[in-house]
Amino acid sequence: MSTLKVLLMAYECSPYRGSEWAVGWGRLLQAARVAETHVITGEENFHALERARGEGLLPENVHFYTPEPDAKLRARDPHAGMFAYHYGAYQHWQQLAFPLAESLHREHGFDVVHQVTVNTFREPSYAWQLEAPFVWGPVGGSQNFPLAFLPMLPAKEAAKELVRAGVNHLSLRLKPRVRAAAHKASIVFASNSTNAQDYRKAWGREIECLLETGLAEVNEPDRTRFEQRAAGASGPLKILWSGELQTRKALPVLLRALVCVKQPFQLTVLGDGPMRPLWESEAATLGLADRVTFCGRLPFPEAVAAMQKAELFCFTSLRDTSGNVVLEALAAGVPVVCFDHQGAGDMVSNACGVKIAVTTPTRSIQQWAQTIDSLAQEGERLLALSRETTAQARKFLWSANGDRINAVYRELARVRP
C-alpha cells in the first residue's frame, strides 16, 4: 500500500503560540498520524518548526518549507491590524507560496492538498489549482457583529463593523478566488454553524461543520469549590472573563449586567488590548471598581490558576469564529455563560452552561444579570453544570477532530486503513 502524502498550506503553525498558530500545529500533528505530511508555512513559523524538530516535538514524517521572503512581505506593519494582515501580507504570501506548492507537487505527487490557516474564507490559497483533491478549512470569518448591538460601540468601531459586514457579503458572492476555491474544493469545512449557513447560501454547495481548533487532552478537574458552594458555603461568586480587550469581545455587556446582580460576586478580567482604558473607566463609573479586577495578560501558568479558581466563565463575544478559551473553561470544569450564536453557541450545551439569546442590548443584559444572580444562589445547579463540562469538552479533542479529517484524506486518496 502506497504512503498517503498530504500538503498543508499553513501560514501560521507553531507549538509555541496559541490562536491560529496552535490551529496549524494541531492540524499538522493530526495529519502526521496517517500521512507523510508536507507543510508550507510563514518564515517565522518555519524557524519555529526548526526549533520544534530540535526539541523532538515534530514527528519524523513531517517536512516543512517556506517561500523565499521578499522586501514587500518583510515590510508588513505588525501594528496594522487584522484587516491589513489578511489583505496585505497574507495575500502576498499566498502568491509566493503557490509556485513552491507547484514545485513540491511535481516532486512528491500529493494525494491531498489542504488549506489550513489562516482561518478566513476571504483569502483562500491558490493551491486549489493543483491537480490534487483540495480540502478547505475548517474556515470561518463570515460571522458579523449583531446590528442591534452596534450602538454599544464607539462610532468609529461601529462603522468598521458595518464595513466589514459589507465586505463579507460581497466577498462571499463576488470575489473570484473565493468562488473558485469553493467550487473546486472536494470538501469545505465550516468552523461553526453560522459559517456553514453562510457558505451554503452563497456557494450553493454542501458544507460540513467542524470546529477549527481543539483540545490536546481533557482530565477531570478538582470540583471542590463547586461542591462546597452546593453544600451551602457562602462568599462572592468568582467570575472569570478572558480574551483580547477589543470591541467585538463586548465586555461592557457583562459590566452593565453586573450592576443589576444582587448577589455578591468578584470578577477577574484577563487580557489586554486597545479597549482596556475605556472599559476600566466604565467599570469605575458603574461603581464596580471594588468588585472587578483587570489583571492584564498573565503568563500561561497564572492564567490556568485563575481558571482553576473560577466558578463561572463569562464569554460575551459578539463576533467570534470560535473562542478557544471557552474550551479551556469547559476542560477546567467551569460552567460557561455565553451568547447563543456563532462558535460559542456550538461549543456550549445547556447541560454545561447557559446560552443567552442575541436580541437587543437591554434585553440581553437583563438576561445576563438574571442568569448570574440565579447561579450565585443555586450551588447545586452550578455543581451539576460543572459535572457536565468535561464530557462536552471531550467532543472537541484534537484527536476526534483529526479522525474526521484524516478519514476525508483517505477517502479522497482512495486509501483504506
Short mmCIF file of C-alpha atoms in Angstrom, two decimals:
data_model
loop_
_atom_site.label_atom_id
_atom_site.label_comp_id
_atom_site.label_asym_id
_atom_site.label_seq_id
_atom_site.Cartn_x
_atom_site.Cartn_y
_atom_site.Cartn_z
CA MET A 1 0.00 0.00 0.00
CA SER A 2 1.47 3.38 -1.03
CA THR A 3 2.09 6.06 1.57
CA LEU A 4 -0.55 8.77 1.80
CA LYS A 5 1.01 12.17 1.04
CA VAL A 6 -0.63 15.40 2.21
CA LEU A 7 0.34 19.03 1.63
CA LEU A 8 -0.82 21.53 4.25
CA MET A 9 -0.95 25.24 3.44
CA ALA A 10 -0.47 26.63 6.96
CA TYR A 11 0.69 30.24 7.03
CA GLU A 12 0.56 30.14 10.83
CA CYS A 13 1.84 26.97 12.50
CA SER A 14 3.76 26.76 15.78
CA PRO A 15 3.70 24.76 19.01
CA TYR A 16 4.83 27.84 20.93
CA ARG A 17 1.83 30.12 20.37
CA GLY A 18 -1.96 29.95 20.62
CA SER A 19 -4.75 31.02 18.27
CA GLU A 20 -4.04 30.46 14.55
CA TRP A 21 -0.56 29.12 15.28
CA ALA A 22 -1.96 26.43 17.57
CA VAL A 23 -4.55 25.52 14.93
CA GLY A 24 -1.84 25.00 12.31
CA TRP A 25 0.20 22.93 14.75
CA GLY A 26 -2.75 20.82 15.80
CA ARG A 27 -3.65 20.08 12.20
CA LEU A 28 -0.03 19.15 11.44
CA LEU A 29 0.06 16.64 14.29
CA GLN A 30 -3.22 15.07 13.25
CA ALA A 31 -2.22 14.73 9.60
CA ALA A 32 1.09 13.16 10.63
CA ARG A 33 -0.84 10.32 12.29
CA VAL A 34 -1.82 8.93 8.89
CA ALA A 35 0.27 10.60 6.21
CA GLU A 36 3.64 11.79 5.07
CA THR A 37 2.95 15.44 5.79
CA HIS A 38 4.42 18.41 3.95
CA VAL A 39 3.77 21.90 5.33
CA ILE A 40 4.24 25.28 3.64
CA THR A 41 4.30 27.97 6.33
CA GLY A 42 5.38 31.54 7.00
CA GLU A 43 9.03 32.40 7.54
CA GLU A 44 8.71 32.95 11.30
CA ASN A 45 6.88 29.67 11.71
CA PHE A 46 9.47 27.87 9.61
CA HIS A 47 12.03 28.79 12.26
CA ALA A 48 9.59 27.70 15.00
CA LEU A 49 9.27 24.30 13.33
CA GLU A 50 13.05 24.04 13.10
CA ARG A 51 13.16 24.62 16.85
CA ALA A 52 10.39 22.07 17.40
CA ARG A 53 12.34 19.47 15.41
CA GLY A 54 15.43 20.14 17.52
CA GLU A 55 13.37 19.67 20.69
CA GLY A 56 11.87 16.41 19.47
CA LEU A 57 8.33 17.80 19.15
CA LEU A 58 7.96 17.31 15.41
CA PRO A 59 7.05 13.87 14.01
CA GLU A 60 9.67 12.39 11.72
CA ASN A 61 7.26 12.15 8.77
CA VAL A 62 6.72 15.93 8.67
CA HIS A 63 8.58 18.10 6.17
CA PHE A 64 8.25 21.89 6.18
CA TYR A 65 9.06 24.72 3.80
CA THR A 66 8.68 28.47 3.42
CA PRO A 67 8.73 30.63 0.29
CA GLU A 68 11.72 32.84 -0.30
CA PRO A 69 10.88 36.06 1.59
CA ASP A 70 10.98 39.41 -0.15
CA ALA A 71 11.02 43.04 0.91
CA LYS A 72 7.26 43.52 0.49
CA LEU A 73 6.49 40.72 2.91
CA ARG A 74 9.06 41.86 5.44
CA ALA A 75 7.68 45.39 5.30
CA ARG A 76 4.37 44.37 6.88
CA ASP A 77 3.46 46.65 9.76
CA PRO A 78 2.83 44.35 12.77
CA HIS A 79 0.53 47.02 14.22
CA ALA A 80 -1.58 47.43 11.09
CA GLY A 81 -4.45 45.33 12.46
CA MET A 82 -6.20 42.20 11.22
CA PHE A 83 -7.77 43.85 8.14
CA ALA A 84 -4.36 44.83 6.78
CA TYR A 85 -2.99 41.48 7.93
CA HIS A 86 -5.48 39.47 5.89
CA TYR A 87 -5.49 41.64 2.81
CA GLY A 88 -1.84 42.61 2.76
CA ALA A 89 0.91 40.30 3.92
CA TYR A 90 -1.19 37.14 3.90
CA GLN A 91 -2.41 37.61 0.34
CA HIS A 92 1.13 38.38 -0.78
CA TRP A 93 2.43 35.27 0.99
CA GLN A 94 -0.15 33.16 -0.82
CA GLN A 95 1.22 34.44 -4.12
CA LEU A 96 4.74 33.44 -3.04
CA ALA A 97 3.65 30.06 -1.69
CA PHE A 98 1.82 28.78 -4.77
CA PRO A 99 4.89 28.31 -7.03
CA LEU A 100 6.53 26.43 -4.15
CA ALA A 101 3.44 24.23 -3.84
CA GLU A 102 3.52 23.54 -7.58
CA SER A 103 7.18 22.53 -7.39
CA LEU A 104 6.62 20.25 -4.41
CA HIS A 105 3.60 18.64 -6.05
CA ARG A 106 5.63 17.83 -9.16
CA GLU A 107 8.26 16.23 -6.94
CA HIS A 108 6.05 14.31 -4.48
CA GLY A 109 2.66 13.90 -6.16
CA PHE A 110 0.40 14.77 -3.22
CA ASP A 111 -2.78 12.78 -2.69
CA VAL A 112 -4.49 15.71 -0.94
CA VAL A 113 -3.85 19.44 -0.59
CA HIS A 114 -5.35 21.08 2.50
CA GLN A 115 -5.73 24.83 3.14
CA VAL A 116 -5.42 25.12 6.94
CA THR A 117 -4.51 28.60 8.19
CA VAL A 118 -5.26 31.47 8.31
CA ASN A 119 -8.87 30.74 9.27
CA THR A 120 -10.67 33.13 6.93
CA PHE A 121 -12.75 32.48 3.84
CA ARG A 122 -11.62 35.78 2.28
CA GLU A 123 -8.13 34.61 1.33
CA PRO A 124 -8.07 31.00 0.13
CA SER A 125 -4.71 29.82 -1.11
CA TYR A 126 -4.09 29.33 -4.81
CA ALA A 127 -3.46 25.64 -4.13
CA TRP A 128 -6.93 24.67 -5.38
CA GLN A 129 -5.35 24.99 -8.85
CA LEU A 130 -3.11 21.96 -8.25
CA GLU A 131 -4.12 18.67 -9.82
CA ALA A 132 -4.99 17.07 -6.50
CA PRO A 133 -8.09 16.90 -4.27
CA PHE A 134 -8.40 20.18 -2.36
CA VAL A 135 -9.68 20.37 1.23
CA TRP A 136 -10.58 23.81 2.56
CA GLY A 137 -10.94 24.51 6.26
CA PRO A 138 -12.39 24.43 8.77
CA VAL A 139 -12.75 28.03 7.70
CA GLY A 140 -14.58 30.90 9.36
CA GLY A 141 -14.80 34.66 9.22
CA SER A 142 -18.27 35.15 7.73
CA GLN A 143 -19.94 35.88 11.07
CA ASN A 144 -20.86 39.52 11.68
CA PHE A 145 -21.40 41.76 14.69
CA PRO A 146 -25.15 41.86 15.51
CA LEU A 147 -26.64 45.08 14.15
CA ALA A 148 -28.77 45.68 17.25
CA PHE A 149 -25.60 45.96 19.37
CA LEU A 150 -23.77 48.49 17.20
CA PRO A 151 -24.97 51.45 19.36
CA MET A 152 -22.89 50.00 22.22
CA LEU A 153 -19.71 50.67 20.24
CA PRO A 154 -17.77 53.89 19.71
CA ALA A 155 -18.89 55.43 16.40
CA LYS A 156 -15.61 54.60 14.64
CA GLU A 157 -15.76 50.94 15.73
CA ALA A 158 -19.41 50.63 14.71
CA ALA A 159 -18.51 51.97 11.26
CA LYS A 160 -15.71 49.40 10.97
CA GLU A 161 -18.14 46.58 11.77
CA LEU A 162 -20.60 47.82 9.14
CA VAL A 163 -17.84 47.99 6.53
CA ARG A 164 -16.65 44.52 7.49
CA ALA A 165 -20.18 43.11 7.12
CA GLY A 166 -20.45 44.68 3.68
CA VAL A 167 -17.08 43.29 2.61
CA ASN A 168 -18.13 39.85 3.88
CA HIS A 169 -21.32 39.94 1.84
CA LEU A 170 -19.55 40.95 -1.36
CA SER A 171 -16.54 38.66 -0.89
CA LEU A 172 -18.69 35.59 -0.30
CA ARG A 173 -20.61 36.13 -3.51
CA LEU A 174 -18.39 38.06 -5.89
CA LYS A 175 -14.70 37.54 -5.10
CA PRO A 176 -13.39 35.33 -7.93
CA ARG A 177 -10.75 33.45 -5.94
CA VAL A 178 -13.21 32.71 -3.13
CA ARG A 179 -15.80 31.35 -5.54
CA ALA A 180 -13.20 29.37 -7.46
CA ALA A 181 -11.84 27.74 -4.30
CA ALA A 182 -15.35 26.98 -3.06
CA HIS A 183 -16.25 25.40 -6.40
CA LYS A 184 -13.02 23.40 -6.80
CA ALA A 185 -12.75 22.11 -3.21
CA SER A 186 -13.59 18.45 -2.76
CA ILE A 187 -14.92 19.34 0.68
CA VAL A 188 -15.34 22.57 2.60
CA PHE A 189 -15.40 22.53 6.40
CA ALA A 190 -17.01 25.49 8.17
CA SER A 191 -15.80 26.39 11.65
CA ASN A 192 -19.26 26.97 13.09
CA SER A 193 -22.91 26.61 12.15
CA THR A 194 -23.24 30.31 11.27
CA ASN A 195 -20.37 29.99 8.77
CA ALA A 196 -21.87 26.79 7.36
CA GLN A 197 -25.21 28.50 6.74
CA ASP A 198 -23.50 31.48 5.10
CA TYR A 199 -21.40 29.29 2.80
CA ARG A 200 -24.31 27.07 1.75
CA LYS A 201 -26.35 30.14 0.83
CA ALA A 202 -23.54 31.93 -1.02
CA TRP A 203 -21.89 28.97 -2.77
CA GLY A 204 -24.81 26.59 -3.31
CA ARG A 205 -22.96 23.50 -2.15
CA GLU A 206 -22.83 21.13 0.80
CA ILE A 207 -20.75 22.32 3.75
CA GLU A 208 -19.67 20.25 6.75
CA CYS A 209 -19.39 21.91 10.18
CA LEU A 210 -16.26 21.16 12.21
CA LEU A 211 -14.60 23.37 14.82
CA GLU A 212 -11.23 24.65 13.58
CA THR A 213 -9.50 24.26 16.93
CA GLY A 214 -9.39 21.69 19.70
CA LEU A 215 -8.00 20.44 22.98
CA ALA A 216 -5.00 18.16 23.34
CA GLU A 217 -6.45 16.39 26.38
CA VAL A 218 -9.17 16.68 28.99
CA ASN A 219 -8.64 15.46 32.55
CA GLU A 220 -11.16 15.52 35.37
CA PRO A 221 -10.63 18.78 37.33
CA ASP A 222 -10.92 19.49 41.02
CA ARG A 223 -14.54 20.44 41.74
CA THR A 224 -14.14 21.06 45.48
CA ARG A 225 -15.17 24.71 45.19
CA PHE A 226 -18.42 23.74 43.46
CA GLU A 227 -19.15 21.02 45.99
CA GLN A 228 -18.60 23.44 48.85
CA ARG A 229 -20.96 26.01 47.33
CA ALA A 230 -23.57 23.30 46.73
CA ALA A 231 -23.22 22.33 50.40
CA GLY A 232 -24.06 25.89 51.45
CA ALA A 233 -20.71 27.67 51.55
CA SER A 234 -21.08 31.42 51.10
CA GLY A 235 -18.82 34.04 49.61
CA PRO A 236 -18.84 36.05 46.39
CA LEU A 237 -19.29 34.13 43.15
CA LYS A 238 -15.90 34.03 41.43
CA ILE A 239 -16.44 35.05 37.79
CA LEU A 240 -13.72 34.97 35.13
CA TRP A 241 -13.60 36.78 31.78
CA SER A 242 -10.61 36.26 29.46
CA GLY A 243 -9.72 37.50 26.00
CA GLU A 244 -8.42 40.35 23.91
CA LEU A 245 -9.87 43.67 25.04
CA GLN A 246 -11.29 44.54 21.63
CA THR A 247 -14.74 45.89 20.85
CA ARG A 248 -16.04 42.64 19.36
CA LYS A 249 -15.40 40.88 22.69
CA ALA A 250 -18.10 43.09 24.26
CA LEU A 251 -17.01 43.09 27.91
CA PRO A 252 -19.37 46.03 28.66
CA VAL A 253 -22.30 43.63 28.27
CA LEU A 254 -21.08 41.82 31.38
CA LEU A 255 -20.12 45.01 33.25
CA ARG A 256 -23.56 46.53 32.73
CA ALA A 257 -25.24 43.27 33.71
CA LEU A 258 -23.25 43.07 36.94
CA VAL A 259 -24.69 46.41 38.06
CA CYS A 260 -28.04 44.61 38.33
CA VAL A 261 -26.70 41.49 40.08
CA LYS A 262 -27.82 41.44 43.71
CA GLN A 263 -25.71 38.53 44.92
CA PRO A 264 -22.05 39.04 45.93
CA PHE A 265 -19.55 38.45 43.13
CA GLN A 266 -15.94 39.09 42.17
CA LEU A 267 -14.99 39.44 38.50
CA THR A 268 -11.44 38.86 37.25
CA VAL A 269 -10.64 40.12 33.76
CA LEU A 270 -7.65 38.60 31.96
CA GLY A 271 -6.17 40.02 28.79
CA ASP A 272 -5.14 43.29 27.26
CA GLY A 273 -6.00 45.38 24.26
CA PRO A 274 -6.99 48.81 22.97
CA MET A 275 -10.28 48.97 24.88
CA ARG A 276 -8.75 48.37 28.32
CA PRO A 277 -8.56 52.03 29.45
CA LEU A 278 -12.11 52.71 28.33
CA TRP A 279 -13.50 49.55 29.92
CA GLU A 280 -11.65 50.10 33.18
CA SER A 281 -13.11 53.58 33.27
CA GLU A 282 -16.60 52.20 32.57
CA ALA A 283 -16.27 49.67 35.40
CA ALA A 284 -15.36 52.51 37.78
CA THR A 285 -18.21 54.72 36.53
CA LEU A 286 -20.65 51.86 37.08
CA GLY A 287 -19.47 51.54 40.68
CA LEU A 288 -17.79 48.17 40.14
CA ALA A 289 -14.16 49.11 40.81
CA ASP A 290 -14.02 47.19 44.10
CA ARG A 291 -15.52 44.04 42.53
CA VAL A 292 -13.80 43.96 39.14
CA THR A 293 -10.05 43.37 38.78
CA PHE A 294 -8.25 43.91 35.47
CA CYS A 295 -5.14 41.70 35.57
CA GLY A 296 -3.81 42.23 32.04
CA ARG A 297 -2.23 39.41 30.06
CA LEU A 298 -0.88 36.83 32.50
CA PRO A 299 1.77 34.16 31.94
CA PHE A 300 0.09 30.90 30.95
CA PRO A 301 0.54 29.13 34.34
CA GLU A 302 -1.06 32.09 36.13
CA ALA A 303 -3.95 32.16 33.67
CA VAL A 304 -4.52 28.44 34.25
CA ALA A 305 -4.51 29.04 38.03
CA ALA A 306 -7.13 31.77 37.62
CA MET A 307 -9.32 29.42 35.62
CA GLN A 308 -8.98 26.74 38.30
CA LYS A 309 -10.30 29.16 40.92
CA ALA A 310 -13.24 30.41 38.86
CA GLU A 311 -16.80 29.26 39.47
CA LEU A 312 -18.27 30.80 36.33
CA PHE A 313 -16.75 31.76 32.98
CA CYS A 314 -18.42 34.53 31.00
CA PHE A 315 -17.83 34.77 27.26
CA THR A 316 -19.50 37.92 25.96
CA SER A 317 -18.07 38.00 22.45
CA LEU A 318 -20.46 39.30 19.82
CA ARG A 319 -18.28 38.26 16.87
CA ASP A 320 -16.04 35.21 17.05
CA THR A 321 -15.40 32.20 14.86
CA SER A 322 -14.96 30.03 17.95
CA GLY A 323 -13.15 31.03 21.15
CA ASN A 324 -10.55 28.57 22.39
CA VAL A 325 -10.85 29.97 25.90
CA VAL A 326 -14.38 28.54 26.03
CA LEU A 327 -12.94 25.06 25.52
CA GLU A 328 -10.30 25.75 28.17
CA ALA A 329 -13.04 26.72 30.65
CA LEU A 330 -15.02 23.56 29.94
CA ALA A 331 -11.91 21.42 30.30
CA ALA A 332 -11.25 23.10 33.66
CA GLY A 333 -14.74 22.22 34.87
CA VAL A 334 -16.02 25.80 34.80
CA PRO A 335 -19.61 26.36 33.58
CA VAL A 336 -19.89 28.91 30.76
CA VAL A 337 -22.36 31.72 30.16
CA CYS A 338 -22.25 32.97 26.57
CA PHE A 339 -24.36 34.31 23.75
CA ASP A 340 -26.25 31.65 21.80
CA HIS A 341 -24.64 32.27 18.42
CA GLN A 342 -21.60 31.59 16.26
CA GLY A 343 -18.88 29.29 17.64
CA ALA A 344 -19.75 29.65 21.30
CA GLY A 345 -23.33 28.57 20.62
CA ASP A 346 -21.98 25.38 19.04
CA MET A 347 -19.44 24.61 21.77
CA VAL A 348 -21.61 25.14 24.86
CA SER A 349 -24.60 22.94 25.63
CA ASN A 350 -27.43 23.61 28.06
CA ALA A 351 -26.04 20.81 30.21
CA CYS A 352 -22.77 22.62 30.92
CA GLY A 353 -23.66 26.30 30.64
CA VAL A 354 -26.26 28.93 29.89
CA LYS A 355 -26.70 30.50 26.46
CA ILE A 356 -28.16 34.00 26.22
CA ALA A 357 -30.30 34.93 23.24
CA VAL A 358 -28.94 37.65 20.96
CA THR A 359 -31.84 40.11 20.95
CA THR A 360 -31.25 43.73 21.99
CA PRO A 361 -28.65 45.14 24.40
CA THR A 362 -31.27 45.95 27.02
CA ARG A 363 -32.94 42.54 26.96
CA SER A 364 -29.70 40.59 26.69
CA ILE A 365 -28.02 42.48 29.54
CA GLN A 366 -31.08 41.83 31.69
CA GLN A 367 -30.88 38.11 30.90
CA TRP A 368 -27.15 38.07 31.71
CA ALA A 369 -27.88 39.67 35.09
CA GLN A 370 -30.70 37.26 35.90
CA THR A 371 -28.57 34.25 34.93
CA ILE A 372 -25.63 35.29 37.11
CA ASP A 373 -27.88 36.14 40.03
CA SER A 374 -29.59 32.77 39.76
CA LEU A 375 -26.37 30.76 39.53
CA ALA A 376 -24.89 32.61 42.50
CA GLN A 377 -27.79 31.38 44.62
CA GLU A 378 -28.10 27.85 43.21
CA GLY A 379 -24.98 26.00 44.24
CA GLU A 380 -26.40 22.61 43.32
CA ARG A 381 -27.21 23.80 39.80
CA LEU A 382 -23.71 25.23 39.41
CA LEU A 383 -22.22 21.90 40.51
CA ALA A 384 -24.46 19.99 38.09
CA LEU A 385 -23.31 22.21 35.23
CA SER A 386 -19.67 21.73 36.23
CA ARG A 387 -20.04 17.95 36.21
CA GLU A 388 -21.07 18.05 32.54
CA THR A 389 -18.32 20.37 31.32
CA THR A 390 -15.61 17.80 30.69
CA ALA A 391 -17.92 15.48 28.75
CA GLN A 392 -18.71 18.41 26.48
CA ALA A 393 -15.04 19.39 26.21
CA ARG A 394 -14.09 15.88 25.05
CA LYS A 395 -16.26 16.33 21.99
CA PHE A 396 -13.66 18.85 20.84
CA LEU A 397 -10.47 16.88 21.36
CA TRP A 398 -7.95 17.29 18.58
CA SER A 399 -7.88 13.51 18.18
CA ALA A 400 -11.60 13.39 17.35
CA ASN A 401 -11.26 16.35 15.02
CA GLY A 402 -8.29 14.69 13.33
CA ASP A 403 -10.13 11.40 12.94
CA ARG A 404 -12.75 13.11 10.79
CA ILE A 405 -10.34 14.97 8.51
CA ASN A 406 -7.97 12.01 8.24
CA ALA A 407 -10.92 9.91 7.09
CA VAL A 408 -11.52 12.52 4.39
CA TYR A 409 -7.88 12.30 3.32
CA ARG A 410 -8.17 8.52 2.94
CA GLU A 411 -11.44 8.77 1.08
CA LEU A 412 -10.16 11.37 -1.35
CA ALA A 413 -6.95 9.46 -1.95
CA ARG A 414 -8.81 6.15 -2.11
CA VAL A 415 -6.56 4.79 0.61
CA ARG A 416 -8.19 2.43 3.07
CA PRO A 417 -6.94 1.93 6.66
#
